[in-house]
Amino acid sequence: MTKAVRITVDGASLLAQEGQSLTAALMMAGVSAIRKSPTGEARGALCAMGSCHECRATVDGVRGVRTCLVPVKEGLRVEREMKLPRLPLEPSPGGEGGDSPQIIETGLAVIGAGPAGLAAACVAAELGMKVVIIDESMGPGGRIWSHRHDPPLAARNWLERAREAGVLKLQGYSVFSGQAGELDVARVTDGKRVRIRCQSMVVATGARERFLPFPGWTLPGVVGAGALQSLIKGGLNIDGRRVLVAGTGPLLLAVARLAKESGAEVILAEQSSLVDRSSLAIPLLLSPSRWKPARQLLKALGGMERYSSSWVTEARGGPALKEVVLRTPAGDRVMEVDGLAIGYGLIPETRMAAGLGCDVESTGTVRVDSLQQTSVPGIYCAGEPTGIAGCEAAIDEGLVAGIAAVGKTPKASLLARVRRHRFWGQALEDAHPLREELGKLAHGSEILCRCEDVTVGDVSEISSIREARLIHRVGMGPCQGRVCESAALCQSLSGSDTIRPPWTVVPGENQDMSSAR
Amino acid sequence: MDRHHVIIIGAGIVGVSCAHQLSQRGSRITLIEAGPGPGVQGATAAGMGHIVVNDGDPEILKLCLRGREMWRQLLDENVGDRGYWNTGTLWLAEDEEQLHGLGGARDRLHSAGVDSHTLQAAELFDLEPALNRDLAGGLRIPHDGVVYAPKVTARLLSQTTEVETRFDTRVTRVGDGGVTLEDGTEMKADAVVIASGVSLLENLDREEDFSWKQKLKILPREGHLAITARGTGILRHHVVEAGYQKGAHGVVEEAIACAILPRPTDQLCLGSSRRPGRAGAVDPGVLKKVIDRCERFVPGVRRLPILRAWTGARAATVDGKPLIGPVPGWNRTWLAGGFEGLGITQAPAAAELLAQRIHAETCTLDAGPWDPGRMLVLSAGGRSD
């Protein structure tokens, strides 16, 4: 089913699988350190979904490409950014004025091809609207439905419907600038620009993982929980490896299950207590549709080494991960592991919506009305950016947004379902409160901002986000603060950051296409 | 409490420089800032951080030179973000006429004792191989440099004694020797220094006649900048197109000029644009023009990944010169502002001059050209919005 192809890494040839995520291919070949940080630390992939930029490399001559978003193909040339060589600059094609970007005119532009975006795109296209869907990843489906070969059962219907309804897919493109009626996008692999003009928009950008700094969190081999899921789906083979899945929330269970089914020896550690999670009993009882999946999940996790009220206090190794210290109610346990997947829940990805001018609540969610309409007329938002509530909620909100975007009124029963999902999402969050100790794991010389190597100690005496950014350069690297802003230290600072284009760092304009394929 | 007490409004690079100079002369300082900390608002936060001598006007050149000299004494050289990074400036000529113009600039700089030399095309490319090969030549000013203004400002404040800081505090009224804060608190002092950038003349509590307001005013000039990712610092000098003087400092209403500044972090800061108004949202159209203009001088920059873009506002005056001296007709409230694009360069020199005047010392530089009172006798004309 998979075809073996040859790629080169720093001039050395190695085998990989066609269509595999480039990050996964590199890790499989033992290349877990992909770049060097400003102070010379080796770094590897963290989020594996395009947020953290830790996996960036020069790919086919293009600087700063996120390898987690690149599908492997024959002859791909990768240069790790270990020494930051000078770019041999050649004039950009098109001379001083540059090439004009390709322009696509459409009715509805949907940002994100996860469950919410696909549902919105399908329903709007079926109602007669011309629809373009833009997505950064290697394939459609978002995190939950990402796949290399056959899409999961739940996704098939939507992918089929999107095809039949003639939804135009811009897969592997990042939206980096825009306003109501217009979006600027760039291809992930080479920076090729496209401008989309549209009547309305649905922002369905999903969520990203919450990372909390702890000693050793920058070691290559420490990845996000959702990142491990993406990497396995992207072709990372972990058969026979010993992996600790730690952190909090329902995503951990799904990741642990996938890792186990992929042949890994999995240890699962959840930081919340059984008492906290027991609060889910009543919402679960009231939601019969969730009984069967919950039973299946618990069955799949049977026999796994599991810890509750336990969290990782330190990862050790160098340059790669060797062992992890897990704090359990019975004391600290030092575990030798091949990998650590750690995630402290999900954060609504609201930056795109904020960049478009949509109001974001102090709780960190995009403000929408019952029709998923944001504060900007013509811009709708659906799924996790409006509050973490899972896949079913995302689909239903996407349907509402898609229907509303073509000027129709959704059925009352659909709107009622959306309200119920929100209740469930809140119950899940309440059942996994983050313990205070997690905010105090990193001290002094531990890294806070991975892009700029700012330490916790560097920012111990300031009070505002502006000082953190301007004087100490926290969040001034390519992730733009997506990773470090969730740290307790950053959360305690006053003020907020302004979102300006480029909303996502993309390769420069007008790459020389002769060097790319 | 008998110590000479000065209230300074604005903790940007100018206000903090004033605090530093005044405290060295024994003043006790109260530094009031609307933002959350020193150096994180206004032009200090937004500017490129270029320390540059400008030969356009002999008096401005003196102020720049004194500023540059003081920065080099205040900050250790070549220690990256922590100090003064001696990049030098390369002014770039597109044709023989511009190169001839740069020759004139060199002569003026030489007569002021400033090290500088013109370069023919081949010498230019030896120094900076990344430059466009069709350029005619350039002018190199080797002792110009770069500071990272927010950090330098914070550090200068930490080295200033006898200063009480009040951040997140707004001033709503300024009188002669006193201020009122937004919570109604009234404060008096031996002297008040206003160093609040584009807000310099707001909140002055006096009845002005029409002509006063027409002549003494601050004209905000918005600019766009962008910064590339690390590992893209393909230049060693700050490179600026010769037309910059006209484009970014002159009387043109809207202008784009190439100014590219290497940062010690191995990044390039790309500029610049100029148009009337305060700093607003990033305008992708203007940003594109800026990067396209940079591409003309350094082919390939458009291919570098841009990390961030932002806007800022320069505080310009009607005659293009800063206001350093007392508010006309007042004795105890002083202005330090209107530096346009040269505030970071001139800050220490302006602060020294102001401190010398407040303490009635002999001034290092002639105070006359900067006295705000000059604006009231200006003939009609000059610049306006």
Tab-separated table of C-alpha atoms in Angstrom, chain A residues 89 92 193 502 508-509, chain B residues 46-49 223-229 232-235 237-240 244 256-263 267-274 282 286-312 314:
chain	number	residue	atom	x	y	z
A	89	LEU	CA	19.704	34.929	-2.199
A	92	SER	CA	12.541	36.803	-6.566
A	193	ARG	CA	0.282	33.144	-2.747
A	502	PRO	CA	1.037	37.562	9.237
A	508	GLY	CA	8.432	34.186	1.804
A	509	GLU	CA	6.650	35.262	-1.335
B	46	ALA	CA	8.040	50.470	17.321
B	47	GLY	CA	11.204	52.033	15.892
B	48	MET	CA	14.028	50.249	14.116
B	49	GLY	CA	16.635	51.337	16.646
B	223	GLY	CA	5.347	53.898	9.438
B	224	HIS	CA	5.229	50.163	8.722
B	225	LEU	CA	7.980	47.703	9.611
B	226	ALA	CA	8.420	43.957	9.357
B	227	ILE	CA	10.982	41.514	10.731
B	228	THR	CA	12.234	38.281	9.214
B	229	ALA	CA	12.896	34.954	10.916
B	232	THR	CA	18.310	35.474	7.535
B	233	GLY	CA	20.723	38.251	8.507
B	234	ILE	CA	22.328	38.498	5.101
B	235	LEU	CA	23.531	42.073	5.625
B	237	HIS	CA	25.296	47.217	7.521
B	238	HIS	CA	22.112	49.122	7.915
B	239	VAL	CA	21.321	49.812	4.271
B	240	VAL	CA	19.185	52.789	3.324
B	244	TYR	CA	15.121	57.961	2.081
B	256	ILE	CA	7.995	54.258	0.726
B	257	ALA	CA	11.773	53.898	1.011
B	258	CYS	CA	14.094	50.956	1.466
B	259	ALA	CA	15.704	50.801	4.903
B	260	ILE	CA	16.936	47.403	6.049
B	261	LEU	CA	18.484	46.936	9.431
B	262	PRO	CA	20.311	43.777	10.531
B	263	ARG	CA	19.587	42.816	14.119
B	267	GLN	CA	17.154	38.833	11.650
B	268	LEU	CA	16.455	41.686	9.248
B	269	CYS	CA	14.121	44.545	10.073
B	270	LEU	CA	12.507	45.766	6.833
B	271	GLY	CA	11.221	49.302	6.333
B	272	SER	CA	9.971	51.861	5.688
B	273	SER	CA	6.826	53.769	4.956
B	274	ARG	CA	5.582	57.161	5.952
B	282	VAL	CA	-1.048	46.901	9.660
B	286	VAL	CA	1.569	49.262	2.421
B	287	LEU	CA	3.558	46.359	3.832
B	288	LYS	CA	3.795	44.803	0.399
B	289	LYS	CA	5.073	48.085	-1.068
B	290	VAL	CA	7.727	48.281	1.646
B	291	ILE	CA	8.950	44.737	1.014
B	292	ASP	CA	8.867	45.239	-2.754
B	293	ARG	CA	10.988	48.371	-2.354
B	294	CYS	CA	13.488	46.415	-0.241
B	295	GLU	CA	13.549	43.726	-2.933
B	296	ARG	CA	14.734	46.353	-5.414
B	297	PHE	CA	17.893	46.963	-3.351
B	298	VAL	CA	18.427	43.487	-1.883
B	299	PRO	CA	17.079	40.998	-4.408
B	300	GLY	CA	15.571	37.993	-2.682
B	301	VAL	CA	14.386	39.569	0.577
B	302	ARG	CA	10.820	38.918	-0.460
B	303	ARG	CA	11.587	35.230	-0.168
B	304	LEU	CA	12.489	35.467	3.500
B	305	PRO	CA	9.819	34.423	5.988
B	306	ILE	CA	8.306	37.409	7.809
B	307	LEU	CA	7.685	36.815	11.514
B	308	ARG	CA	5.856	39.978	12.409
B	309	ALA	CA	4.784	43.284	11.009
B	310	TRP	CA	3.792	46.373	12.944
B	311	THR	CA	3.181	50.092	12.714
B	312	GLY	CA	4.433	53.021	14.703
B	314	ARG	CA	7.030	59.321	14.337
